[in-house]
Amino acid sequence: MKKQLFQAGIKAILPLCVGAFPFSFIVGAISITAGMNVLQSTLWSFFVFAGSSQMVALGLIQSSASIIVIMFTTFIINLRHLLYSASLSEYVKEYPFHIRALMAYGLTDEVYATSIGEMKQEKEGRIWFYMGVMGGFWFNWVLANFLGAVIGSSFPHIADYGLDFAMVAAFIAIVIPQVKSRECIVAALVATFTGILLAELPYSIGLVVAAVVGVFAGYRMDLASEADEAKRAEEQSNTHLVDGQYGAA
C-alpha cells in the first residue's frame, strides 16, 4: 500500500514536473552566469528548493546586493508557505517531528496544490502520497537545475525565451479544478485582483499580501456559510416543532 501511494504521488505531480523543468533549468543556467560553479548551483537548488526566491536571489546577486537584502527579500517571498503549513497542520499533527520537518522542507506551491486534496481525506498511509509528490518534484527540480548549470549556461539569454511559462500553465491546470466551493472561488478572485493591484510593490510583497487577503476573504465567506447553515437548521427545527404541536392538538 505504501508503494502504491508513493507511486500515485509521483504520478500526480508529473504534469507540474514537466512545467517546472524549464524553470529550474533556467535557474541553473543563470546561476552559472551569476558566478557559481556547477556544484554550487546544484547544491543550492538541493538545499533551498524554492524557485521564485532562487530566481529573485540570483537577480540580487548579479546586482551586488548585500546578504541581508537577499535574506530579507527571499524571506518575504516565502511567507506564503506559512499559509500552506497552517492549512496542512491539522492533518499532519499526529506525525513525529522529523517527518513534519521533512514535509515542511518540501512544501512548495506545486507540492501543496497536488497533495492537499489527498491529505484532507484522512486516508491511512496518506503520508506516502505526500512523500511521492514531494520526492518526485524535488528530484525533477534538482536534476533540471544541474542540467541547466551544465548545458543551459551556453545560452546567455535563456531567461528571455519564455520557457518558465510552462510551469505557470501547468500550475493553473492543477489548481483551477480544485476551486469548486464558493469559499474557494471568493478567495481565488480576491487574491487575484489584489495581486494585480499590488504587482508593483517591491520584493514581491504584493503576492504575500494578496495571499493573506485572499485567505481572509475565504475565511469570512466560510463563516458566513456556516452562519447560514445554522440559521436554516434552526428554522427547520422550529418548523418541525410547530408542526408537532399542531399535530398533537
PDB file of N, CA, C and O in Angstrom, residues 167-237:
ATOM      1  N   MET A 167       5.638  26.196 -16.403  1.00  0.00           N
ATOM      2  CA  MET A 167       5.288  25.880 -15.024  1.00  0.00           C
ATOM      3  C   MET A 167       4.020  26.611 -14.607  1.00  0.00           C
ATOM      4  O   MET A 167       3.167  26.051 -13.919  1.00  0.00           O
ATOM      5  N   VAL A 168       3.894  27.859 -15.014  1.00  0.00           N
ATOM      6  CA  VAL A 168       2.697  28.631 -14.676  1.00  0.00           C
ATOM      7  C   VAL A 168       1.458  27.968 -15.268  1.00  0.00           C
ATOM      8  O   VAL A 168       0.433  27.807 -14.600  1.00  0.00           O
ATOM      9  N   ALA A 169       1.551  27.568 -16.543  1.00  0.00           N
ATOM     10  CA  ALA A 169       0.414  26.932 -17.212  1.00  0.00           C
ATOM     11  C   ALA A 169       0.039  25.612 -16.535  1.00  0.00           C
ATOM     12  O   ALA A 169      -1.148  25.323 -16.312  1.00  0.00           O
ATOM     13  N   ALA A 170       1.046  24.814 -16.203  1.00  0.00           N
ATOM     14  CA  ALA A 170       0.778  23.528 -15.542  1.00  0.00           C
ATOM     15  C   ALA A 170       0.176  23.737 -14.160  1.00  0.00           C
ATOM     16  O   ALA A 170      -0.741  23.015 -13.745  1.00  0.00           O
ATOM     17  N   PHE A 171       0.671  24.735 -13.438  1.00  0.00           N
ATOM     18  CA  PHE A 171       0.162  25.010 -12.095  1.00  0.00           C
ATOM     19  C   PHE A 171      -1.303  25.442 -12.153  1.00  0.00           C
ATOM     20  O   PHE A 171      -2.123  25.009 -11.347  1.00  0.00           O
ATOM     21  N   ILE A 172      -1.646  26.276 -13.110  1.00  0.00           N
ATOM     22  CA  ILE A 172      -3.027  26.713 -13.278  1.00  0.00           C
ATOM     23  C   ILE A 172      -3.932  25.519 -13.576  1.00  0.00           C
ATOM     24  O   ILE A 172      -5.039  25.403 -13.039  1.00  0.00           O
ATOM     25  N   ALA A 173      -3.447  24.617 -14.425  1.00  0.00           N
ATOM     26  CA  ALA A 173      -4.229  23.435 -14.784  1.00  0.00           C
ATOM     27  C   ALA A 173      -4.490  22.535 -13.585  1.00  0.00           C
ATOM     28  O   ALA A 173      -5.531  21.867 -13.503  1.00  0.00           O
ATOM     29  N   ILE A 174      -3.567  22.509 -12.624  1.00  0.00           N
ATOM     30  CA  ILE A 174      -3.737  21.685 -11.427  1.00  0.00           C
ATOM     31  C   ILE A 174      -4.666  22.361 -10.431  1.00  0.00           C
ATOM     32  O   ILE A 174      -5.534  21.724  -9.823  1.00  0.00           O
ATOM     33  N   VAL A 175      -4.526  23.667 -10.249  1.00  0.00           N
ATOM     34  CA  VAL A 175      -5.244  24.381  -9.195  1.00  0.00           C
ATOM     35  C   VAL A 175      -6.699  24.656  -9.549  1.00  0.00           C
ATOM     36  O   VAL A 175      -7.600  24.475  -8.719  1.00  0.00           O
ATOM     37  N   ILE A 176      -6.953  25.100 -10.774  1.00  0.00           N
ATOM     38  CA  ILE A 176      -8.298  25.537 -11.155  1.00  0.00           C
ATOM     39  C   ILE A 176      -9.377  24.475 -10.896  1.00  0.00           C
ATOM     40  O   ILE A 176     -10.443  24.797 -10.355  1.00  0.00           O
ATOM     41  N   PRO A 177      -9.158  23.194 -11.254  1.00  0.00           N
ATOM     42  CA  PRO A 177     -10.202  22.193 -10.983  1.00  0.00           C
ATOM     43  C   PRO A 177     -10.541  22.037  -9.499  1.00  0.00           C
ATOM     44  O   PRO A 177     -11.615  21.521  -9.149  1.00  0.00           O
ATOM     45  N   GLN A 178      -9.636  22.461  -8.593  1.00  0.00           N
ATOM     46  CA  GLN A 178      -9.889  22.332  -7.162  1.00  0.00           C
ATOM     47  C   GLN A 178     -10.704  23.495  -6.603  1.00  0.00           C
ATOM     48  O   GLN A 178     -11.190  23.434  -5.479  1.00  0.00           O
ATOM     49  N   VAL A 179     -10.844  24.559  -7.394  1.00  0.00           N
ATOM     50  CA  VAL A 179     -11.598  25.725  -6.937  1.00  0.00           C
ATOM     51  C   VAL A 179     -13.069  25.493  -7.264  1.00  0.00           C
ATOM     52  O   VAL A 179     -13.564  25.899  -8.327  1.00  0.00           O
ATOM     53  N   LYS A 180     -13.758  24.825  -6.360  1.00  0.00           N
ATOM     54  CA  LYS A 180     -15.147  24.432  -6.601  1.00  0.00           C
ATOM     55  C   LYS A 180     -16.135  25.124  -5.664  1.00  0.00           C
ATOM     56  O   LYS A 180     -17.200  25.556  -6.089  1.00  0.00           O
ATOM     57  N   SER A 181     -15.801  25.215  -4.401  1.00  0.00           N
ATOM     58  CA  SER A 181     -16.737  25.785  -3.432  1.00  0.00           C
ATOM     59  C   SER A 181     -16.791  27.299  -3.542  1.00  0.00           C
ATOM     60  O   SER A 181     -15.900  27.931  -4.114  1.00  0.00           O
ATOM     61  N   ARG A 182     -17.846  27.879  -2.981  1.00  0.00           N
ATOM     62  CA  ARG A 182     -18.000  29.330  -3.004  1.00  0.00           C
ATOM     63  C   ARG A 182     -16.864  30.012  -2.265  1.00  0.00           C
ATOM     64  O   ARG A 182     -16.371  31.056  -2.693  1.00  0.00           O
ATOM     65  N   GLU A 183     -16.434  29.414  -1.164  1.00  0.00           N
ATOM     66  CA  GLU A 183     -15.347  29.987  -0.381  1.00  0.00           C
ATOM     67  C   GLU A 183     -14.041  30.038  -1.187  1.00  0.00           C
ATOM     68  O   GLU A 183     -13.323  31.044  -1.173  1.00  0.00           O
ATOM     69  N   CYS A 184     -13.738  28.942  -1.896  1.00  0.00           N
ATOM     70  CA  CYS A 184     -12.513  28.889  -2.694  1.00  0.00           C
ATOM     71  C   CYS A 184     -12.562  29.883  -3.851  1.00  0.00           C
ATOM     72  O   CYS A 184     -11.558  30.526  -4.172  1.00  0.00           O
ATOM     73  N   ILE A 185     -13.723  30.010  -4.471  1.00  0.00           N
ATOM     74  CA  ILE A 185     -13.868  30.936  -5.595  1.00  0.00           C
ATOM     75  C   ILE A 185     -13.653  32.370  -5.129  1.00  0.00           C
ATOM     76  O   ILE A 185     -12.940  33.150  -5.774  1.00  0.00           O
ATOM     77  N   VAL A 186     -14.253  32.725  -3.998  1.00  0.00           N
ATOM     78  CA  VAL A 186     -14.081  34.077  -3.457  1.00  0.00           C
ATOM     79  C   VAL A 186     -12.618  34.334  -3.111  1.00  0.00           C
ATOM     80  O   VAL A 186     -12.058  35.388  -3.450  1.00  0.00           O
ATOM     81  N   ALA A 187     -11.993  33.376  -2.448  1.00  0.00           N
ATOM     82  CA  ALA A 187     -10.591  33.532  -2.069  1.00  0.00           C
ATOM     83  C   ALA A 187      -9.701  33.709  -3.296  1.00  0.00           C
ATOM     84  O   ALA A 187      -8.810  34.566  -3.322  1.00  0.00           O
ATOM     85  N   ALA A 188      -9.955  32.903  -4.337  1.00  0.00           N
ATOM     86  CA  ALA A 188      -9.144  32.982  -5.555  1.00  0.00           C
ATOM     87  C   ALA A 188      -9.324  34.324  -6.260  1.00  0.00           C
ATOM     88  O   ALA A 188      -8.349  34.941  -6.701  1.00  0.00           O
ATOM     89  N   LEU A 189     -10.566  34.786  -6.359  1.00  0.00           N
ATOM     90  CA  LEU A 189     -10.830  36.055  -7.052  1.00  0.00           C
ATOM     91  C   LEU A 189     -10.234  37.241  -6.295  1.00  0.00           C
ATOM     92  O   LEU A 189      -9.609  38.124  -6.900  1.00  0.00           O
ATOM     93  N   VAL A 190     -10.423  37.243  -4.982  1.00  0.00           N
ATOM     94  CA  VAL A 190      -9.895  38.349  -4.178  1.00  0.00           C
ATOM     95  C   VAL A 190      -8.365  38.368  -4.238  1.00  0.00           C
ATOM     96  O   VAL A 190      -7.751  39.428  -4.409  1.00  0.00           O
ATOM     97  N   ALA A 191      -7.749  37.201  -4.117  1.00  0.00           N
ATOM     98  CA  ALA A 191      -6.291  37.124  -4.178  1.00  0.00           C
ATOM     99  C   ALA A 191      -5.772  37.563  -5.549  1.00  0.00           C
ATOM    100  O   ALA A 191      -4.755  38.263  -5.650  1.00  0.00           O
ATOM    101  N   THR A 192      -6.473  37.169  -6.601  1.00  0.00           N
ATOM    102  CA  THR A 192      -6.049  37.526  -7.958  1.00  0.00           C
ATOM    103  C   THR A 192      -6.067  39.034  -8.172  1.00  0.00           C
ATOM    104  O   THR A 192      -5.075  39.627  -8.625  1.00  0.00           O
ATOM    105  N   PHE A 193      -7.194  39.652  -7.857  1.00  0.00           N
ATOM    106  CA  PHE A 193      -7.312  41.096  -8.073  1.00  0.00           C
ATOM    107  C   PHE A 193      -6.382  41.891  -7.148  1.00  0.00           C
ATOM    108  O   PHE A 193      -5.813  42.909  -7.552  1.00  0.00           O
ATOM    109  N   THR A 194      -6.212  41.404  -5.918  1.00  0.00           N
ATOM    110  CA  THR A 194      -5.296  42.076  -5.002  1.00  0.00           C
ATOM    111  C   THR A 194      -3.864  41.982  -5.515  1.00  0.00           C
ATOM    112  O   THR A 194      -3.097  42.952  -5.473  1.00  0.00           O
ATOM    113  N   GLY A 195      -3.489  40.806  -6.019  1.00  0.00           N
ATOM    114  CA  GLY A 195      -2.153  40.621  -6.559  1.00  0.00           C
ATOM    115  C   GLY A 195      -1.882  41.526  -7.755  1.00  0.00           C
ATOM    116  O   GLY A 195      -0.789  42.073  -7.906  1.00  0.00           O
ATOM    117  N   ILE A 196      -2.900  41.694  -8.606  1.00  0.00           N
ATOM    118  CA  ILE A 196      -2.746  42.575  -9.774  1.00  0.00           C
ATOM    119  C   ILE A 196      -2.573  44.029  -9.331  1.00  0.00           C
ATOM    120  O   ILE A 196      -1.712  44.756  -9.844  1.00  0.00           O
ATOM    121  N   LEU A 197      -3.384  44.434  -8.368  1.00  0.00           N
ATOM    122  CA  LEU A 197      -3.314  45.815  -7.898  1.00  0.00           C
ATOM    123  C   LEU A 197      -1.989  46.137  -7.206  1.00  0.00           C
ATOM    124  O   LEU A 197      -1.504  47.267  -7.279  1.00  0.00           O
ATOM    125  N   LEU A 198      -1.410  45.140  -6.549  1.00  0.00           N
ATOM    126  CA  LEU A 198      -0.182  45.364  -5.784  1.00  0.00           C
ATOM    127  C   LEU A 198       1.060  44.825  -6.494  1.00  0.00           C
ATOM    128  O   LEU A 198       2.101  44.640  -5.868  1.00  0.00           O
ATOM    129  N   ALA A 199       0.936  44.586  -7.792  1.00  0.00           N
ATOM    130  CA  ALA A 199       2.038  43.972  -8.542  1.00  0.00           C
ATOM    131  C   ALA A 199       3.309  44.812  -8.549  1.00  0.00           C
ATOM    132  O   ALA A 199       4.410  44.286  -8.703  1.00  0.00           O
ATOM    133  N   GLU A 200       3.170  46.117  -8.364  1.00  0.00           N
ATOM    134  CA  GLU A 200       4.332  46.999  -8.442  1.00  0.00           C
ATOM    135  C   GLU A 200       5.099  47.107  -7.126  1.00  0.00           C
ATOM    136  O   GLU A 200       6.154  47.755  -7.081  1.00  0.00           O
ATOM    137  N   LEU A 201       4.607  46.504  -6.057  1.00  0.00           N
ATOM    138  CA  LEU A 201       5.318  46.589  -4.782  1.00  0.00           C
ATOM    139  C   LEU A 201       6.647  45.831  -4.874  1.00  0.00           C
ATOM    140  O   LEU A 201       6.730  44.791  -5.536  1.00  0.00           O
ATOM    141  N   PRO A 202       7.675  46.310  -4.201  1.00  0.00           N
ATOM    142  CA  PRO A 202       8.993  45.654  -4.280  1.00  0.00           C
ATOM    143  C   PRO A 202       9.042  44.325  -3.540  1.00  0.00           C
ATOM    144  O   PRO A 202       8.191  44.051  -2.683  1.00  0.00           O
ATOM    145  N   TYR A 203      10.025  43.512  -3.897  1.00  0.00           N
ATOM    146  CA  TYR A 203      10.308  42.245  -3.213  1.00  0.00           C
ATOM    147  C   TYR A 203       9.133  41.269  -3.244  1.00  0.00           C
ATOM    148  O   TYR A 203       8.997  40.414  -2.353  1.00  0.00           O
ATOM    149  N   SER A 204       8.232  41.415  -4.225  1.00  0.00           N
ATOM    150  CA  SER A 204       7.067  40.527  -4.359  1.00  0.00           C
ATOM    151  C   SER A 204       6.162  40.550  -3.134  1.00  0.00           C
ATOM    152  O   SER A 204       5.446  39.577  -2.853  1.00  0.00           O
ATOM    153  N   ILE A 205       6.188  41.641  -2.395  1.00  0.00           N
ATOM    154  CA  ILE A 205       5.332  41.760  -1.211  1.00  0.00           C
ATOM    155  C   ILE A 205       3.862  41.700  -1.607  1.00  0.00           C
ATOM    156  O   ILE A 205       3.030  41.192  -0.850  1.00  0.00           O
ATOM    157  N   GLY A 206       3.552  42.190  -2.796  1.00  0.00           N
ATOM    158  CA  GLY A 206       2.169  42.173  -3.263  1.00  0.00           C
ATOM    159  C   GLY A 206       1.586  40.773  -3.292  1.00  0.00           C
ATOM    160  O   GLY A 206       0.406  40.573  -2.973  1.00  0.00           O
ATOM    161  N   LEU A 207       2.407  39.784  -3.646  1.00  0.00           N
ATOM    162  CA  LEU A 207       1.937  38.398  -3.687  1.00  0.00           C
ATOM    163  C   LEU A 207       1.596  37.892  -2.292  1.00  0.00           C
ATOM    164  O   LEU A 207       0.598  37.191  -2.096  1.00  0.00           O
ATOM    165  N   VAL A 208       2.434  38.241  -1.335  1.00  0.00           N
ATOM    166  CA  VAL A 208       2.193  37.816   0.047  1.00  0.00           C
ATOM    167  C   VAL A 208       0.911  38.447   0.584  1.00  0.00           C
ATOM    168  O   VAL A 208       0.064  37.774   1.181  1.00  0.00           O
ATOM    169  N   VAL A 209       0.766  39.759   0.349  1.00  0.00           N
ATOM    170  CA  VAL A 209      -0.435  40.458   0.803  1.00  0.00           C
ATOM    171  C   VAL A 209      -1.671  39.880   0.126  1.00  0.00           C
ATOM    172  O   VAL A 209      -2.715  39.661   0.766  1.00  0.00           O
ATOM    173  N   ALA A 210      -1.574  39.608  -1.177  1.00  0.00           N
ATOM    174  CA  ALA A 210      -2.702  39.051  -1.920  1.00  0.00           C
ATOM    175  C   ALA A 210      -3.116  37.690  -1.358  1.00  0.00           C
ATOM    176  O   ALA A 210      -4.312  37.393  -1.232  1.00  0.00           O
ATOM    177  N   ALA A 211      -2.131  36.874  -1.011  1.00  0.00           N
ATOM    178  CA  ALA A 211      -2.431  35.554  -0.447  1.00  0.00           C
ATOM    179  C   ALA A 211      -3.150  35.683   0.888  1.00  0.00           C
ATOM    180  O   ALA A 211      -4.148  34.989   1.144  1.00  0.00           O
ATOM    181  N   VAL A 212      -2.656  36.576   1.743  1.00  0.00           N
ATOM    182  CA  VAL A 212      -3.269  36.769   3.064  1.00  0.00           C
ATOM    183  C   VAL A 212      -4.688  37.307   2.922  1.00  0.00           C
ATOM    184  O   VAL A 212      -5.631  36.824   3.572  1.00  0.00           O
ATOM    185  N   VAL A 213      -4.868  38.303   2.053  1.00  0.00           N
ATOM    186  CA  VAL A 213      -6.190  38.892   1.845  1.00  0.00           C
ATOM    187  C   VAL A 213      -7.153  37.853   1.260  1.00  0.00           C
ATOM    188  O   VAL A 213      -8.318  37.764   1.662  1.00  0.00           O
ATOM    189  N   GLY A 214      -6.659  37.047   0.319  1.00  0.00           N
ATOM    190  CA  GLY A 214      -7.499  36.012  -0.269  1.00  0.00           C
ATOM    191  C   GLY A 214      -7.936  34.974   0.747  1.00  0.00           C
ATOM    192  O   GLY A 214      -9.109  34.575   0.779  1.00  0.00           O
ATOM    193  N   VAL A 215      -6.999  34.544   1.575  1.00  0.00           N
ATOM    194  CA  VAL A 215      -7.331  33.570   2.624  1.00  0.00           C
ATOM    195  C   VAL A 215      -8.348  34.155   3.605  1.00  0.00           C
ATOM    196  O   VAL A 215      -9.299  33.477   4.020  1.00  0.00           O
ATOM    197  N   PHE A 216      -8.160  35.422   3.984  1.00  0.00           N
ATOM    198  CA  PHE A 216      -9.087  36.063   4.913  1.00  0.00           C
ATOM    199  C   PHE A 216     -10.489  36.168   4.304  1.00  0.00           C
ATOM    200  O   PHE A 216     -11.494  35.928   4.990  1.00  0.00           O
ATOM    201  N   ALA A 217     -10.546  36.504   3.006  1.00  0.00           N
ATOM    202  CA  ALA A 217     -11.838  36.593   2.333  1.00  0.00           C
ATOM    203  C   ALA A 217     -12.537  35.233   2.305  1.00  0.00           C
ATOM    204  O   ALA A 217     -13.743  35.128   2.552  1.00  0.00           O
ATOM    205  N   GLY A 218     -11.762  34.192   2.000  1.00  0.00           N
ATOM    206  CA  GLY A 218     -12.341  32.851   2.012  1.00  0.00           C
ATOM    207  C   GLY A 218     -12.797  32.432   3.393  1.00  0.00           C
ATOM    208  O   GLY A 218     -13.839  31.780   3.552  1.00  0.00           O
ATOM    209  N   TYR A 219     -12.015  32.813   4.408  1.00  0.00           N
ATOM    210  CA  TYR A 219     -12.377  32.501   5.794  1.00  0.00           C
ATOM    211  C   TYR A 219     -13.681  33.188   6.199  1.00  0.00           C
ATOM    212  O   TYR A 219     -14.556  32.573   6.814  1.00  0.00           O
ATOM    213  N   ARG A 220     -13.813  34.474   5.841  1.00  0.00           N
ATOM    214  CA  ARG A 220     -15.035  35.208   6.154  1.00  0.00           C
ATOM    215  C   ARG A 220     -16.237  34.604   5.431  1.00  0.00           C
ATOM    216  O   ARG A 220     -17.333  34.504   6.001  1.00  0.00           O
ATOM    217  N   MET A 221     -16.031  34.180   4.189  1.00  0.00           N
ATOM    218  CA  MET A 221     -17.110  33.546   3.446  1.00  0.00           C
ATOM    219  C   MET A 221     -17.498  32.218   4.080  1.00  0.00           C
ATOM    220  O   MET A 221     -18.675  31.849   4.135  1.00  0.00           O
ATOM    221  N   ASP A 222     -16.499  31.499   4.585  1.00  0.00           N
ATOM    222  CA  ASP A 222     -16.770  30.227   5.251  1.00  0.00           C
ATOM    223  C   ASP A 222     -17.591  30.452   6.518  1.00  0.00           C
ATOM    224  O   ASP A 222     -18.530  29.700   6.809  1.00  0.00           O
ATOM    225  N   LEU A 223     -17.253  31.499   7.282  1.00  0.00           N
ATOM    226  CA  LEU A 223     -18.027  31.822   8.482  1.00  0.00           C
ATOM    227  C   LEU A 223     -19.461  32.190   8.124  1.00  0.00           C
ATOM    228  O   LEU A 223     -20.414  31.792   8.810  1.00  0.00           O
ATOM    229  N   ALA A 224     -19.611  32.950   7.034  1.00  0.00           N
ATOM    230  CA  ALA A 224     -20.948  33.343   6.594  1.00  0.00           C
ATOM    231  C   ALA A 224     -21.759  32.118   6.181  1.00  0.00           C
ATOM    232  O   ALA A 224     -22.962  32.018   6.481  1.00  0.00           O
ATOM    233  N   SER A 225     -21.115  31.172   5.512  1.00  0.00           N
ATOM    234  CA  SER A 225     -21.802  29.954   5.085  1.00  0.00           C
ATOM    235  C   SER A 225     -22.234  29.122   6.287  1.00  0.00           C
ATOM    236  O   SER A 225     -23.345  28.580   6.320  1.00  0.00           O
ATOM    237  N   GLU A 226     -21.359  29.031   7.286  1.00  0.00           N
ATOM    238  CA  GLU A 226     -21.708  28.288   8.497  1.00  0.00           C
ATOM    239  C   GLU A 226     -22.867  28.952   9.234  1.00  0.00           C
ATOM    240  O   GLU A 226     -23.754  28.259   9.763  1.00  0.00           O
ATOM    241  N   ALA A 227     -22.874  30.285   9.260  1.00  0.00           N
ATOM    242  CA  ALA A 227     -23.964  31.013   9.907  1.00  0.00           C
ATOM    243  C   ALA A 227     -25.280  30.771   9.174  1.00  0.00           C
ATOM    244  O   ALA A 227     -26.337  30.583   9.805  1.00  0.00           O
ATOM    245  N   ASP A 228     -25.229  30.755   7.842  1.00  0.00           N
ATOM    246  CA  ASP A 228     -26.438  30.497   7.051  1.00  0.00           C
ATOM    247  C   ASP A 228     -26.969  29.090   7.303  1.00  0.00           C
ATOM    248  O   ASP A 228     -28.181  28.878   7.436  1.00  0.00           O
ATOM    249  N   GLU A 229     -26.058  28.133   7.367  1.00  0.00           N
ATOM    250  CA  GLU A 229     -26.465  26.749   7.617  1.00  0.00           C
ATOM    251  C   GLU A 229     -27.074  26.605   9.005  1.00  0.00           C
ATOM    252  O   GLU A 229     -28.078  25.903   9.185  1.00  0.00           O
ATOM    253  N   ALA A 230     -26.467  27.263   9.981  1.00  0.00           N
ATOM    254  CA  ALA A 230     -27.009  27.202  11.347  1.00  0.00           C
ATOM    255  C   ALA A 230     -28.394  27.841  11.410  1.00  0.00           C
ATOM    256  O   ALA A 230     -29.291  27.327  12.093  1.00  0.00           O
ATOM    257  N   LYS A 231     -28.574  28.946  10.682  1.00  0.00           N
ATOM    258  CA  LYS A 231     -29.862  29.624  10.661  1.00  0.00           C
ATOM    259  C   LYS A 231     -30.928  28.752  10.018  1.00  0.00           C
ATOM    260  O   LYS A 231     -32.054  28.656  10.517  1.00  0.00           O
ATOM    261  N   ARG A 232     -30.576  28.101   8.901  1.00  0.00           N
ATOM    262  CA  ARG A 232     -31.522  27.217   8.228  1.00  0.00           C
ATOM    263  C   ARG A 232     -31.878  26.031   9.105  1.00  0.00           C
ATOM    264  O   ARG A 232     -33.039  25.605   9.160  1.00  0.00           O
ATOM    265  N   ALA A 233     -30.873  25.488   9.793  1.00  0.00           N
ATOM    266  CA  ALA A 233     -31.138  24.352  10.679  1.00  0.00           C
ATOM    267  C   ALA A 233     -32.065  24.756  11.808  1.00  0.00           C
ATOM    268  O   ALA A 233     -32.973  24.000  12.196  1.00  0.00           O
ATOM    269  N   GLU A 234     -31.862  25.964  12.352  1.00  0.00           N
ATOM    270  CA  GLU A 234     -32.725  26.451  13.422  1.00  0.00           C
ATOM    271  C   GLU A 234     -34.145  26.666  12.921  1.00  0.00           C
ATOM    272  O   GLU A 234     -35.120  26.318  13.615  1.00  0.00           O
ATOM    273  N   GLU A 235     -34.292  27.212  11.730  1.00  0.00           N
ATOM    274  CA  GLU A 235     -35.620  27.433  11.156  1.00  0.00           C
ATOM    275  C   GLU A 235     -36.336  26.111  10.915  1.00  0.00           C
ATOM    276  O   GLU A 235     -37.542  25.997  11.170  1.00  0.00           O
ATOM    277  N   GLN A 236     -35.594  25.117  10.414  1.00  0.00           N
ATOM    278  CA  GLN A 236     -36.195  23.805  10.193  1.00  0.00           C
ATOM    279  C   GLN A 236     -36.621  23.165  11.502  1.00  0.00           C
ATOM    280  O   GLN A 236     -37.683  22.541  11.603  1.00  0.00           O
ATOM    281  N   SER A 237     -35.777  23.352  12.526  1.00  0.00           N
ATOM    282  CA  SER A 237     -36.106  22.801  13.842  1.00  0.00           C
ATOM    283  C   SER A 237     -37.368  23.443  14.396  1.00  0.00           C
ATOM    284  O   SER A 237     -38.245  22.756  14.933  1.00  0.00           O
TER     285      SER A 237
END
